[in-house]
Amino acid sequence: MDRVSALDESLKKSLGPATAKVMAEHLGLHTVGDLLHHYPRRYEERGQLTKLAELPLDEDVTVVAQVADSRVLTFNGGRGKRLEITLTDGSGRLQLVFFGKGIHKPQKDLPPGSRGMFAGKVSVFNRKLQLAHPTYVPLGGDGGEEAVDSFAGRLIPIYPACKGLESWKITKAVDAVLPRAAEAVDPLPPALRAGRGFVPLPEALLKVHRPATRADIEDARQRLKWDEAFVLQVALARRRHADAQLPAVAREPVAGGVLDAFDATLPFTLTDGQRKVTAEIFADLATEHPMHRLLQGEVGSGKTLVALRAMLAVVDAGGQAAMLAPTEVLAQQHHRSITEMMGELAQGGTLGSAENATKVVLLTGSMGTAARRQALLDLVTGEAGLVIGTHALIEDKVKFHDLGLVVVDEQHRFGVEQRDALRSKGKQPPHLLVMTATPIPRTVAMTVFGDLETSVLDQLPAGRSPIATHVVPAADKPHFLARAWERVREEVAKGHQAYVVCPRIGDDESDEGEKGGKSGKSGKKTKPSPEDEAEKRPPLAVVEIAGQLIAGPLAGLRVEILHGRMQPDDKDAVMRRFAAGEVDVLVATTVIEVGVNVPNATAMVIMDADRFGVSQLHQLRGRVGRGSAPGLCLLVSEMPEASPARARLGAVAATLDGFELSRIDLEQRREGDVLGQAQSGARSSLRMLAVIEDEEIIAAAREEATAVVAADPELTDSPELRTALDALLDAERERYLDKG
């Protein structure tokens, strides 16, 4: 264990308290091992200049470039001095600015024709990109060879940096701890490493930080990516193995029960996809180990029906089933749609109910005392076969007669404690079915939901109508927005209904989290671009937009609002009126994103659509076109045509394939955004692995990990792997691995 402790040593000891403090606070690096796993973002070759034309605004950057010219300007009647240096690389220009007494050293260090490395935050002044008071290191020229040599010969590593800790300071810090790489414990079993031709871990760490050639970088990256994928998949494989050892009551469907009676009332036949997924679920339910299955389905693919049939099968087998929804609106919606689908079969215990009927109860935090007491009684006596509820189901006072199946809707909204708390209510662990309408690429499912078997519903039921999606450029073409409201009126005139979705509630709501505009930091303000203007404006709000529509383009129509801050009873009343056709247009926040099912709603206008993520837009769009009439979704945006935001909206308009859109969504976000939350909000353990690009590595690592854990669940023959697992994922984080 002494070998391991070298990498666990605090950076304070190796680098001093000041540097260690910045590394801990800004980069999340605490130990020698953390720093050795802080890999360069890219590498510059000596003589190769970075593209200044592609610098991102408002970000800390490091560039290697040549000084084109240098001049000292005076201001305040000659009392103030400013040094302006222009850098060039052939693709663009960047201005450096130094003020006051600080101008003499850079003026001497950086004559025209010299080269250097420069770091700072990119801003705009007088329409020019600039770095104000950047830190720098001259490269080459008189007296500069020492600096060049210190930057690793031909390949200069550029590290993810932060204010107060530029890339070259991180380079020096890495130099100080790099000899410790020889003591890194190699987690890969020797046979696996040899079989795949990987370099040893110490060698990979040396090559990634101080490569002699591009081939060194590739060797290191392949090895380090594999380590991340493999250790992660071993953790998940151990979870799957442990879950498979738990006892559960087998719940086999019984002929002639409530499920058969329900199937006999269905006015349609199941799709091939629904039949296939149902067979997988029923096979799991029939085993004496708990089912752990993820049911992915496109919006409208019939996931709720599949889940309901599984719940009824468990009721037939003598158990109870609980469905956990993330919001009261969704719980009430599920309860309403399930009782409507079941008809008399949901009236168990009442006079004249069907012979095989069971009782379906709702349990939410805002229920009245009498209704709540009755629901709790129905659960503990077993009178209620099905319960649909929110977090209220998790409370200690909620007791079940015999909980056999837990269905979790929209898994990404629940934490692990909530899921496990509900599972602990069974006499033995109940079976678990997790549903999500957010399509998840296969690699993400393997990485984030790695302990769940996956079923996919990718077929839409017959009778579902196509949805036409169009981008409405409100700033470029205001008449397009006027036409959008005309289209809403036309749909209402045909007897249909519409949604208008806004990103914000309004009504004195705080606007925290809004994006600020980008502006120069050095005196004069530049004229903001149309993109800045659109971003700077507060997001459009339900309350204001509803008022404008009622007084303007939708005057005379029945318009109501719905948002998360309304009282639960009020929300439910609005949804009931909308479902009954008593409201023409519902102006709402994303509270309608999942589960709301009104087949007569055919049109949706999403205001400030650029403020929503790709997958979220796809979710929202799925609320229309649920009946026999075609759906229409209009994405309103003030962003200019050439902006990335408009390109994103164009992608949503171009395809109805949620899996394709989820890939686009993922490619546009950092890996940490995708996996960070999955690990208890801790920093993502993935530093080099990219879940979309490295699909083959993840799939292969999962296979190898499953085999290793099957042969040796406690990893007694692989102490190095066990150590790496403990270091990367302590017990707490391992519990959170697959949770979003």
XYZ file of C-alpha atoms in Angstrom:
740
model
C 0.000 0.000 0.000
C 3.005 2.315 0.337
C 3.231 2.418 -3.451
C -0.320 3.724 -3.650
C 0.099 6.356 -0.985
C 2.592 8.287 -3.156
C -0.233 9.138 -5.561
C -2.597 9.891 -2.673
C -0.192 12.484 -1.276
C -1.617 15.997 -0.996
C -0.482 18.508 -3.621
C 0.222 20.910 -0.754
C 3.284 18.829 0.093
C 4.550 18.690 -3.504
C 3.663 22.144 -4.824
C 3.202 24.374 -1.783
C -0.028 25.646 -0.205
C -0.728 28.568 -2.597
C -0.650 26.551 -5.848
C -2.396 23.596 -4.198
C -5.224 25.869 -3.034
C -5.876 27.225 -6.561
C -5.754 23.701 -8.010
C -8.232 22.418 -5.425
C -10.680 25.336 -5.699
C -10.685 25.865 -9.465
C -9.718 22.513 -10.996
C -10.840 20.032 -8.323
C -7.303 18.600 -8.049
C -6.236 17.554 -4.544
C -3.660 14.760 -4.814
C -0.627 13.846 -6.921
C -2.816 11.239 -8.635
C -5.460 13.873 -9.474
C -2.819 16.043 -11.149
C -1.338 13.109 -13.092
C -4.851 12.454 -14.426
C -5.334 16.135 -15.433
C -4.475 15.579 -19.084
C -3.473 18.172 -21.703
C -6.399 19.407 -23.789
C -4.224 19.618 -26.893
C -0.573 19.944 -27.945
C 1.177 22.736 -29.854
C 4.210 22.026 -31.994
C 7.061 24.493 -31.827
C 6.723 26.637 -34.919
C 3.036 25.780 -35.315
C 0.850 28.780 -34.498
C -2.634 28.462 -32.993
C -5.642 29.732 -34.931
C -6.422 33.083 -33.427
C -9.546 33.308 -35.592
C -11.207 30.568 -33.524
C -10.741 31.945 -30.005
C -13.851 31.690 -27.795
C -15.062 34.865 -26.079
C -15.034 35.099 -22.284
C -12.836 32.020 -21.865
C -9.352 31.590 -20.453
C -7.119 30.598 -23.355
C -3.469 29.831 -24.017
C -2.059 30.712 -27.442
C 1.300 30.437 -29.164
C 1.758 33.302 -31.637
C 4.103 35.860 -33.197
C 4.324 39.582 -32.398
C 3.352 41.587 -35.519
C 3.736 45.065 -34.055
C 4.024 46.947 -30.773
C 3.132 50.546 -29.886
C 2.821 52.741 -26.804
C -0.190 55.112 -26.730
C -0.866 57.909 -24.265
C -4.182 59.058 -22.809
C -5.419 61.504 -20.121
C -3.359 64.301 -21.627
C -0.204 62.190 -21.655
C -0.483 61.162 -18.006
C -1.494 57.551 -18.784
C 0.315 55.051 -21.009
C -0.980 51.949 -22.750
C 1.062 49.283 -24.566
C -0.756 47.562 -27.457
C 0.848 44.497 -29.031
C -0.708 42.758 -32.040
C -0.226 38.989 -32.382
C -0.733 37.148 -35.649
C -0.782 33.593 -36.924
C -2.024 34.029 -40.496
C -5.615 33.097 -39.606
C -6.409 36.081 -37.415
C -5.089 38.772 -35.116
C -5.231 39.241 -31.359
C -4.439 42.394 -29.420
C -2.586 42.389 -26.088
C -3.063 45.413 -23.803
C -0.890 46.482 -20.852
C -1.432 49.646 -18.772
C 0.586 51.992 -16.566
C 3.908 51.028 -15.048
C 3.382 47.438 -16.171
C 4.195 48.212 -19.821
C 8.005 48.297 -19.712
C 8.768 44.604 -19.233
C 6.424 43.278 -21.972
C 7.650 46.036 -24.312
C 11.225 44.777 -23.829
C 10.330 41.038 -23.788
C 8.093 41.072 -26.869
C 9.642 42.999 -29.789
C 8.064 42.619 -33.300
C 9.023 39.266 -34.834
C 9.396 37.466 -31.477
C 7.186 34.549 -30.447
C 5.633 33.570 -27.142
C 2.943 31.750 -25.231
C 0.177 34.024 -23.935
C -2.666 33.306 -21.513
C -5.670 35.319 -20.401
C -9.407 35.820 -20.849
C -10.561 36.777 -24.351
C -12.677 39.939 -24.542
C -13.688 42.399 -27.272
C -12.673 46.061 -27.446
C -13.366 48.272 -30.483
C -14.485 45.150 -32.355
C -11.063 43.519 -31.861
C -10.318 40.407 -29.821
C -7.994 41.216 -26.955
C -6.252 39.895 -23.854
C -5.861 42.542 -21.141
C -2.701 42.128 -19.032
C -2.085 38.520 -20.142
C 0.623 36.405 -18.561
C 3.211 35.247 -21.077
C 6.409 33.300 -21.668
C 8.711 34.369 -24.545
C 9.668 31.452 -26.810
C 12.904 31.359 -28.798
C 15.089 34.348 -29.591
C 17.848 35.677 -27.350
C 17.775 34.169 -23.914
C 14.557 32.291 -24.630
C 15.916 28.811 -25.326
C 15.601 27.817 -21.680
C 11.869 28.615 -21.781
C 11.450 26.625 -24.985
C 13.259 23.618 -23.559
C 11.115 23.703 -20.449
C 8.075 23.222 -22.652
C 8.785 19.618 -23.509
C 10.826 19.992 -26.649
C 8.788 19.758 -29.802
C 5.314 19.174 -28.383
C 3.967 21.774 -25.928
C 1.088 20.432 -23.792
C -1.801 22.899 -23.375
C -3.694 22.076 -20.164
C -7.250 23.023 -19.146
C -6.375 26.112 -17.101
C -8.063 28.710 -14.905
C -7.529 32.232 -13.656
C -4.329 32.366 -11.638
C -3.044 29.082 -13.007
C -2.044 29.263 -16.668
C -1.215 26.222 -18.741
C 2.553 26.629 -18.332
C 2.258 26.836 -14.540
C 0.352 23.547 -14.657
C 3.147 22.190 -16.886
C 5.713 23.044 -14.187
C 3.502 21.483 -11.501
C 3.173 18.287 -13.552
C 6.976 18.237 -14.009
C 7.313 18.290 -10.220
C 5.119 15.193 -9.705
C 5.755 13.274 -12.953
C 8.457 11.020 -11.438
C 5.686 9.606 -9.186
C 3.971 8.181 -12.293
C 6.376 5.226 -11.974
C 4.495 4.314 -8.778
C 1.033 4.266 -10.398
C -0.780 0.982 -9.732
C -1.902 -0.635 -12.997
C -5.597 -1.627 -12.715
C -5.741 -3.828 -15.805
C -5.272 -7.574 -15.275
C -1.943 -8.485 -16.989
C -3.601 -10.924 -19.427
C -6.085 -8.269 -20.559
C -3.344 -5.647 -20.989
C -1.142 -8.015 -22.983
C -4.061 -9.259 -25.072
C -4.931 -5.731 -26.181
C -1.346 -4.567 -26.598
C -1.577 -1.643 -24.166
C 1.464 0.162 -22.759
C 1.812 -0.039 -18.934
C 0.047 2.728 -16.996
C 3.223 4.564 -15.803
C 4.411 4.724 -19.418
C 0.994 5.993 -20.576
C 1.093 8.808 -18.008
C 4.597 9.847 -19.099
C 3.594 9.790 -22.759
C 0.383 11.785 -22.296
C 2.156 14.568 -20.385
C 5.532 14.634 -22.176
C 5.133 13.029 -25.601
C 8.075 12.920 -27.987
C 5.830 12.189 -30.988
C 2.141 12.229 -31.967
C 2.277 8.406 -31.836
C 3.140 8.648 -28.113
C -0.034 10.686 -27.557
C -2.153 8.103 -29.390
C -0.630 5.202 -27.373
C -1.343 7.022 -24.132
C -4.874 8.092 -25.066
C -5.948 4.576 -26.072
C -4.628 3.147 -22.809
C -6.079 5.882 -20.557
C -9.483 5.831 -22.282
C -9.633 2.080 -21.795
C -8.796 2.435 -18.077
C -11.658 4.888 -17.548
C -14.154 2.738 -19.433
C -13.021 -0.500 -17.796
C -12.933 0.685 -14.156
C -16.370 2.310 -14.612
C -17.819 -0.861 -16.158
C -16.321 -3.036 -13.400
C -18.130 -0.888 -10.825
C -21.402 -1.306 -12.734
C -20.844 -5.037 -13.306
C -20.356 -5.473 -9.544
C -23.662 -3.685 -8.929
C -25.433 -5.947 -11.423
C -23.839 -9.014 -9.834
C -24.811 -7.926 -6.294
C -28.395 -7.174 -7.378
C -28.633 -10.576 -9.049
C -27.844 -12.245 -5.691
C -30.826 -10.584 -3.953
C -33.947 -12.724 -3.434
C -37.283 -11.642 -4.941
C -40.724 -13.177 -5.252
C -41.310 -14.504 -8.777
C -44.467 -12.890 -10.194
C -45.809 -14.992 -13.062
C -48.928 -13.816 -14.932
C -52.032 -15.867 -14.121
C -54.527 -16.768 -16.849
C -58.050 -15.382 -16.434
C -57.006 -12.520 -14.153
C -57.234 -8.744 -14.362
C -54.564 -8.597 -17.122
C -56.577 -10.838 -19.455
C -59.749 -8.884 -18.661
C -57.897 -5.611 -19.427
C -56.438 -6.934 -22.705
C -59.947 -7.943 -23.801
C -61.059 -4.291 -23.536
C -58.202 -2.801 -25.619
C -59.582 -1.275 -28.851
C -56.280 -1.932 -30.684
C -53.597 -4.590 -30.973
C -50.157 -4.153 -29.418
C -47.285 -3.191 -31.736
C -44.529 -5.749 -32.386
C -42.226 -3.596 -30.239
C -44.677 -3.561 -27.327
C -45.063 -7.342 -27.524
C -41.273 -7.893 -27.607
C -40.595 -5.567 -24.651
C -43.482 -7.092 -22.666
C -41.992 -10.568 -23.180
C -38.623 -9.327 -21.798
C -40.319 -7.771 -18.754
C -42.532 -10.798 -18.030
C -39.494 -13.127 -18.265
C -37.696 -10.947 -15.670
C -40.754 -10.861 -13.372
C -40.901 -14.665 -13.392
C -37.411 -15.031 -11.853
C -36.535 -15.149 -8.157
C -34.136 -12.218 -8.453
C -35.284 -8.591 -8.766
C -35.783 -7.274 -12.273
C -33.721 -4.136 -12.999
C -34.859 -2.916 -16.392
C -34.735 0.438 -18.190
C -37.610 0.985 -20.625
C -36.703 3.633 -23.183
C -39.413 4.779 -25.512
C -40.009 7.577 -27.925
C -42.675 10.056 -26.906
C -46.002 8.351 -27.618
C -44.589 4.855 -28.152
C -46.891 3.354 -25.516
C -44.533 2.962 -22.532
C -47.360 3.606 -20.040
C -49.428 0.799 -21.544
C -46.474 -1.627 -21.321
C -45.840 -0.607 -17.705
C -49.527 -0.924 -16.801
C -49.709 -4.466 -18.214
C -46.632 -5.404 -16.113
C -48.311 -3.908 -13.023
C -51.528 -5.864 -13.679
C -49.512 -9.085 -14.124
C -48.013 -8.522 -10.651
C -51.519 -7.901 -9.190
C -52.660 -11.218 -10.729
C -49.670 -12.887 -9.018
C -50.871 -11.597 -5.633
C -48.623 -8.529 -5.317
C -48.991 -4.752 -5.454
C -47.412 -2.326 -7.924
C -46.391 1.286 -7.373
C -45.703 3.946 -9.991
C -43.507 6.839 -8.869
C -43.885 10.094 -10.843
C -41.652 13.195 -10.464
C -44.431 15.810 -10.167
C -47.995 15.999 -8.848
C -49.292 17.048 -12.278
C -47.737 13.922 -13.790
C -48.917 11.636 -10.972
C -52.485 12.946 -11.357
C -52.241 12.579 -15.151
C -51.048 8.955 -14.847
C -53.779 8.164 -12.297
C -56.443 9.675 -14.535
C -55.267 7.956 -17.734
C -54.771 4.553 -16.024
C -58.225 4.593 -14.368
C -59.774 5.639 -17.700
C -57.932 2.864 -19.584
C -58.980 0.248 -16.998
C -62.594 1.426 -16.622
C -64.552 -0.923 -14.306
C -61.379 -2.935 -13.652
C -60.049 0.004 -11.556
C -63.120 0.021 -9.270
C -62.151 -2.923 -7.020
C -64.004 -3.009 -3.707
C -66.943 -0.912 -4.917
C -70.477 -2.136 -5.427
C -71.039 -3.692 -8.854
C -67.364 -3.613 -9.885
C -66.005 -6.106 -12.409
C -65.166 -9.574 -11.105
C -61.370 -9.246 -11.515
C -61.209 -5.560 -10.560
C -58.523 -4.078 -8.335
C -58.367 -0.689 -6.656
C -56.169 2.090 -8.107
C -55.221 4.810 -5.584
C -53.426 8.143 -5.883
C -51.064 9.349 -3.153
C -49.584 12.869 -3.297
C -48.371 15.376 -0.717
C -51.262 17.794 -1.206
C -54.143 15.329 -0.672
C -56.715 16.047 2.035
C -56.345 14.178 5.339
C -59.367 11.896 4.871
C -58.431 10.867 1.311
C -54.837 10.299 2.376
C -55.853 8.159 5.374
C -58.056 6.008 3.116
C -55.261 5.594 0.532
C -52.783 4.494 3.243
C -55.346 2.004 4.589
C -55.951 0.568 1.086
C -52.188 0.039 0.667
C -51.503 -1.668 3.990
C -54.522 -4.013 3.705
C -53.755 -4.902 0.082
C -57.156 -3.572 -1.061
C -55.313 -1.358 -3.587
C -53.401 -3.359 -6.181
C -52.019 -0.254 -7.904
C -50.805 3.026 -6.423
C -49.623 6.055 -8.373
C -47.831 8.764 -6.448
C -45.062 11.276 -5.991
C -42.319 11.389 -3.340
C -45.176 11.023 -0.825
C -44.975 7.257 -1.500
C -41.522 7.191 0.101
C -42.543 8.530 3.516
C -42.058 6.214 6.502
C -45.772 5.988 7.323
C -46.557 4.481 3.887
C -46.760 0.685 4.302
C -47.596 -1.914 1.622
C -49.277 -5.284 2.035
C -46.947 -6.933 -0.533
C -45.052 -4.611 -2.875
C -43.994 -6.606 -5.943
C -43.106 -4.033 -8.612
C -41.891 -0.430 -8.604
C -42.223 1.575 -11.839
C -40.189 4.800 -11.831
C -41.235 7.329 -14.479
C -38.587 9.715 -15.807
C -35.682 8.203 -13.854
C -33.408 11.231 -14.336
C -35.572 13.228 -11.914
C -35.066 10.869 -8.969
C -32.084 10.435 -6.701
C -30.815 7.056 -5.581
C -32.076 7.488 -2.000
C -35.633 7.982 -3.254
C -35.515 4.930 -5.483
C -33.962 2.742 -2.813
C -36.366 4.017 -0.134
C -39.336 2.821 -2.185
C -37.679 -0.503 -2.959
C -37.055 -1.083 0.756
C -40.832 -1.109 1.365
C -41.174 -4.625 -0.022
C -40.873 -7.704 2.245
C -38.222 -8.721 -0.260
C -36.728 -6.357 -2.857
C -39.455 -5.669 -5.444
C -38.869 -5.825 -9.173
C -37.898 -2.472 -10.719
C -38.905 -0.964 -14.065
C -37.474 2.443 -14.917
C -39.119 4.406 -17.756
C -37.715 7.337 -19.692
C -39.035 9.192 -22.720
C -35.625 10.803 -23.227
C -33.908 8.663 -25.860
C -30.459 7.685 -24.614
C -27.709 6.604 -27.008
C -26.556 3.039 -26.352
C -23.168 4.061 -24.929
C -24.742 6.487 -22.469
C -27.199 3.802 -21.371
C -24.218 1.477 -20.810
C -22.333 4.164 -18.876
C -25.038 5.971 -16.898
C -27.659 3.220 -16.484
C -25.077 0.461 -16.539
C -26.691 -1.762 -13.903
C -30.034 -1.900 -15.729
C -30.939 -4.167 -18.617
C -32.317 -2.041 -21.445
C -35.497 -2.419 -23.515
C -36.257 0.032 -26.327
C -39.669 0.913 -27.787
C -38.877 2.603 -31.099
C -42.156 1.968 -32.931
C -45.068 4.412 -32.801
C -48.538 2.849 -32.447
C -50.784 2.880 -35.493
C -52.953 5.998 -35.678
C -50.298 8.368 -34.323
C -49.952 11.332 -36.670
C -46.721 12.855 -37.985
C -45.591 16.188 -36.476
C -44.415 18.969 -38.781
C -41.799 21.207 -37.121
C -40.725 24.660 -38.372
C -38.372 27.353 -37.062
C -39.994 30.807 -36.793
C -37.266 33.521 -36.973
C -39.119 36.236 -35.025
C -36.378 38.901 -35.275
C -35.455 38.369 -38.963
C -39.029 37.865 -40.193
C -41.676 39.248 -37.786
C -44.487 38.369 -40.232
C -43.612 34.679 -39.674
C -44.592 35.072 -35.998
C -47.880 36.739 -36.999
C -48.514 33.756 -39.293
C -47.773 31.359 -36.382
C -50.641 32.874 -34.354
C -52.904 32.647 -37.425
C -52.080 28.914 -37.630
C -53.071 28.516 -33.944
C -56.424 30.217 -34.688
C -56.941 27.928 -37.704
C -56.367 24.800 -35.567
C -58.829 26.060 -32.928
C -61.372 26.838 -35.699
C -61.138 23.155 -36.721
C -62.091 22.182 -33.164
C -58.539 21.450 -31.977
C -56.417 22.920 -29.157
C -52.920 24.341 -28.795
C -50.053 24.794 -26.342
C -47.824 27.865 -26.046
C -44.656 27.070 -24.060
C -42.461 29.716 -22.377
C -39.169 29.226 -20.491
C -40.168 31.327 -17.476
C -43.207 31.847 -15.235
C -42.915 35.629 -14.725
C -44.974 37.370 -12.063
C -42.037 38.751 -9.999
C -40.096 35.525 -10.435
C -36.338 35.925 -10.023
C -34.334 35.587 -13.204
C -31.377 33.747 -11.787
C -29.486 31.621 -14.223
C -30.117 33.816 -17.238
C -27.294 34.163 -19.635
C -25.561 37.518 -19.628
C -24.338 39.161 -22.789
C -20.725 39.375 -23.778
C -18.959 42.700 -23.752
C -15.459 44.107 -23.686
C -13.874 44.438 -20.284
C -11.624 47.392 -20.880
C -13.467 50.660 -20.998
C -15.529 51.301 -24.082
C -18.523 49.090 -24.762
C -18.916 47.686 -28.253
C -22.279 47.553 -29.973
C -23.731 44.165 -29.018
C -24.397 41.646 -31.776
C -27.995 40.484 -32.465
C -27.017 37.187 -30.791
C -25.862 39.031 -27.637
C -29.085 41.062 -27.597
C -31.236 37.923 -27.866
C -29.257 36.205 -25.110
C -29.254 39.244 -22.798
C -33.024 39.691 -22.804
C -34.805 37.840 -19.965
C -36.552 34.683 -21.211
C -40.176 35.170 -22.221
C -42.624 34.446 -19.416
C -45.992 32.651 -19.268
C -47.786 35.467 -17.431
C -46.727 38.238 -19.849
C -47.157 36.203 -23.043
C -50.633 35.007 -21.995
C -51.683 38.619 -21.396
C -50.334 39.743 -24.785
C -52.060 36.876 -26.624
C -55.429 37.470 -24.925
C -55.277 41.181 -25.807
C -53.815 40.646 -29.271
C -53.464 37.793 -31.799
C -55.563 35.228 -29.868
C -58.297 37.630 -28.662
C -61.632 35.851 -28.321
C -60.114 32.402 -27.719
C -60.265 30.647 -24.344
C -56.666 31.041 -23.067
C -55.467 29.766 -19.654
C -52.077 29.414 -17.962
C -50.327 26.500 -16.220
C -47.041 26.553 -14.300
C -45.280 24.846 -11.397
C -45.936 27.524 -8.786
C -49.734 27.172 -8.976
C -51.558 25.283 -6.214
C -51.853 21.536 -7.030
C -55.680 21.694 -7.108
C -55.571 24.682 -9.475
C -53.092 22.915 -11.760
C -55.261 19.812 -11.848
C -58.393 21.882 -12.552
C -56.708 23.621 -15.511
C -55.489 20.288 -16.915
C -58.964 18.782 -16.530
C -60.544 21.727 -18.388
C -57.933 21.494 -21.131
C -58.382 17.709 -21.448
C -62.175 18.232 -21.603
C -61.811 20.730 -24.458
C -63.000 23.715 -22.388
C -59.715 25.600 -23.003
C -58.509 26.456 -26.533
C -54.919 27.496 -25.779
C -52.809 26.534 -22.759
C -49.872 28.872 -22.086
C -47.479 26.836 -19.923
C -43.940 26.221 -18.737
C -42.245 22.842 -19.241
C -44.576 21.412 -16.584
C -46.299 19.828 -19.622
C -43.047 18.254 -20.837
C -43.866 14.669 -19.931
C -46.979 12.603 -19.449
C -49.622 15.157 -20.457
C -51.858 13.393 -22.955
C -54.535 15.430 -24.769
C -55.120 13.818 -28.199
C -57.126 16.849 -29.389
C -54.110 19.203 -28.985
C -52.575 19.567 -32.448
C -50.413 22.712 -32.325
C -47.553 23.892 -30.129
C -45.705 27.216 -30.240
C -42.450 27.218 -28.227
C -41.326 30.762 -27.403
C -37.572 31.421 -27.049
C -37.041 27.853 -28.258
C -33.259 28.427 -28.251
C -33.376 28.511 -24.421
C -34.294 24.790 -24.327
C -32.067 21.779 -24.924
C -32.483 19.590 -28.005
C -33.910 16.618 -26.073
C -36.267 18.878 -24.126
C -37.666 20.377 -27.355
C -38.236 16.849 -28.639
C -40.062 15.964 -25.404
C -42.279 19.040 -25.618
C -43.079 18.432 -29.269
C -44.318 14.950 -28.351
C -47.337 16.498 -26.601
C -49.015 17.204 -29.972
C -50.055 14.858 -32.782
C -51.268 12.293 -30.237
C -54.591 11.794 -31.989
C -55.642 11.200 -35.594
C -55.033 14.826 -36.747
C -51.464 15.832 -37.773
C -49.386 17.816 -35.273
C -47.658 21.158 -35.791
C -44.731 22.470 -33.712
C -43.385 26.015 -34.243
C -40.001 26.913 -32.709
C -39.880 30.688 -32.201
C -36.426 32.262 -31.823
C -34.854 35.705 -32.058
C -31.371 34.287 -32.594
C -29.704 35.229 -35.927
C -29.658 32.721 -38.768
C -25.934 31.885 -38.582
C -25.893 31.261 -34.800
C -25.263 27.802 -33.261
C -28.623 28.129 -31.451
C -30.466 28.351 -34.776
C -28.489 25.377 -36.121
C -29.676 23.398 -33.088
C -33.301 24.333 -33.768
C -32.831 23.392 -37.429
C -31.691 19.925 -36.315
C -34.859 19.480 -34.210
C -37.028 20.595 -37.132
C -35.231 18.213 -39.510
C -35.875 14.923 -37.705
C -38.413 13.199 -35.452
C -35.807 10.574 -34.430
C -35.218 11.134 -30.722
C -32.107 8.929 -30.673
C -30.497 10.990 -33.440
C -31.380 14.204 -31.571
C -29.967 12.859 -28.303
C -26.649 12.242 -30.071
C -26.664 15.828 -31.371
C -27.530 17.071 -27.882
C -24.694 15.092 -26.341
C -22.137 16.159 -28.931
C -22.897 19.811 -28.152
C -22.397 19.425 -24.394
C -19.383 18.519 -22.290
C -19.144 14.934 -21.079
C -19.287 16.183 -17.486
C -22.750 17.617 -18.097
C -23.948 14.190 -19.123
C -22.255 12.136 -16.435
C -21.548 14.646 -13.674
C -25.002 14.425 -12.122
C -24.972 10.675 -12.498
C -22.226 10.629 -9.921
C -23.844 12.452 -7.026
C -22.926 15.809 -8.496
C -19.251 14.934 -8.124
C -16.807 15.881 -10.854
C -17.186 13.458 -13.756
C -14.638 10.665 -13.545
C -14.359 10.723 -17.337
C -11.396 12.856 -18.274
C -10.504 11.383 -21.646
C -13.307 9.013 -22.597
C -16.019 10.527 -24.821
C -19.228 8.524 -24.485
C -20.367 9.169 -28.061
C -17.065 8.825 -29.938
C -15.727 5.894 -27.929
C -18.693 3.560 -28.325
C -16.539 0.567 -29.281
C -14.210 1.008 -26.283
C -17.166 1.214 -23.863
C -18.883 -1.856 -25.350
C -15.661 -3.900 -25.248
C -14.861 -2.739 -21.698
C -18.350 -3.729 -20.551
C -17.838 -7.251 -21.953
C -14.411 -7.655 -20.313
C -15.658 -6.186 -17.003
C -18.650 -8.541 -16.902
C -16.351 -11.544 -17.460
C -13.852 -10.418 -14.796
C -16.607 -9.846 -12.188
C -18.393 -13.124 -13.026
C -15.146 -15.043 -12.424
C -14.095 -13.063 -9.330
C -16.884 -10.854 -7.853
C -14.766 -9.597 -4.925
C -11.735 -8.983 -7.199
C -9.543 -10.954 -4.769
C -7.252 -11.988 -7.645
C -6.986 -8.392 -8.917
C -5.880 -6.253 -5.939
C -4.629 -3.481 -8.256
C -8.045 -3.246 -9.927
C -9.729 -3.165 -6.505
C -7.389 -0.323 -5.467
C -8.105 1.636 -8.651
C -11.824 1.137 -8.105
C -11.575 2.477 -4.555
C -9.531 5.460 -5.712
C -11.785 6.391 -8.620
C -15.134 5.611 -7.032
C -15.252 5.534 -3.291
C -18.170 3.588 -1.823
C -20.452 6.619 -1.824
C -19.858 7.511 -5.469
C -20.181 3.902 -6.576
C -23.732 3.915 -5.201
C -24.552 6.911 -7.358
C -22.984 5.683 -10.557
C -26.067 5.098 -12.610
C -28.263 7.820 -11.163
C -29.271 10.956 -12.994
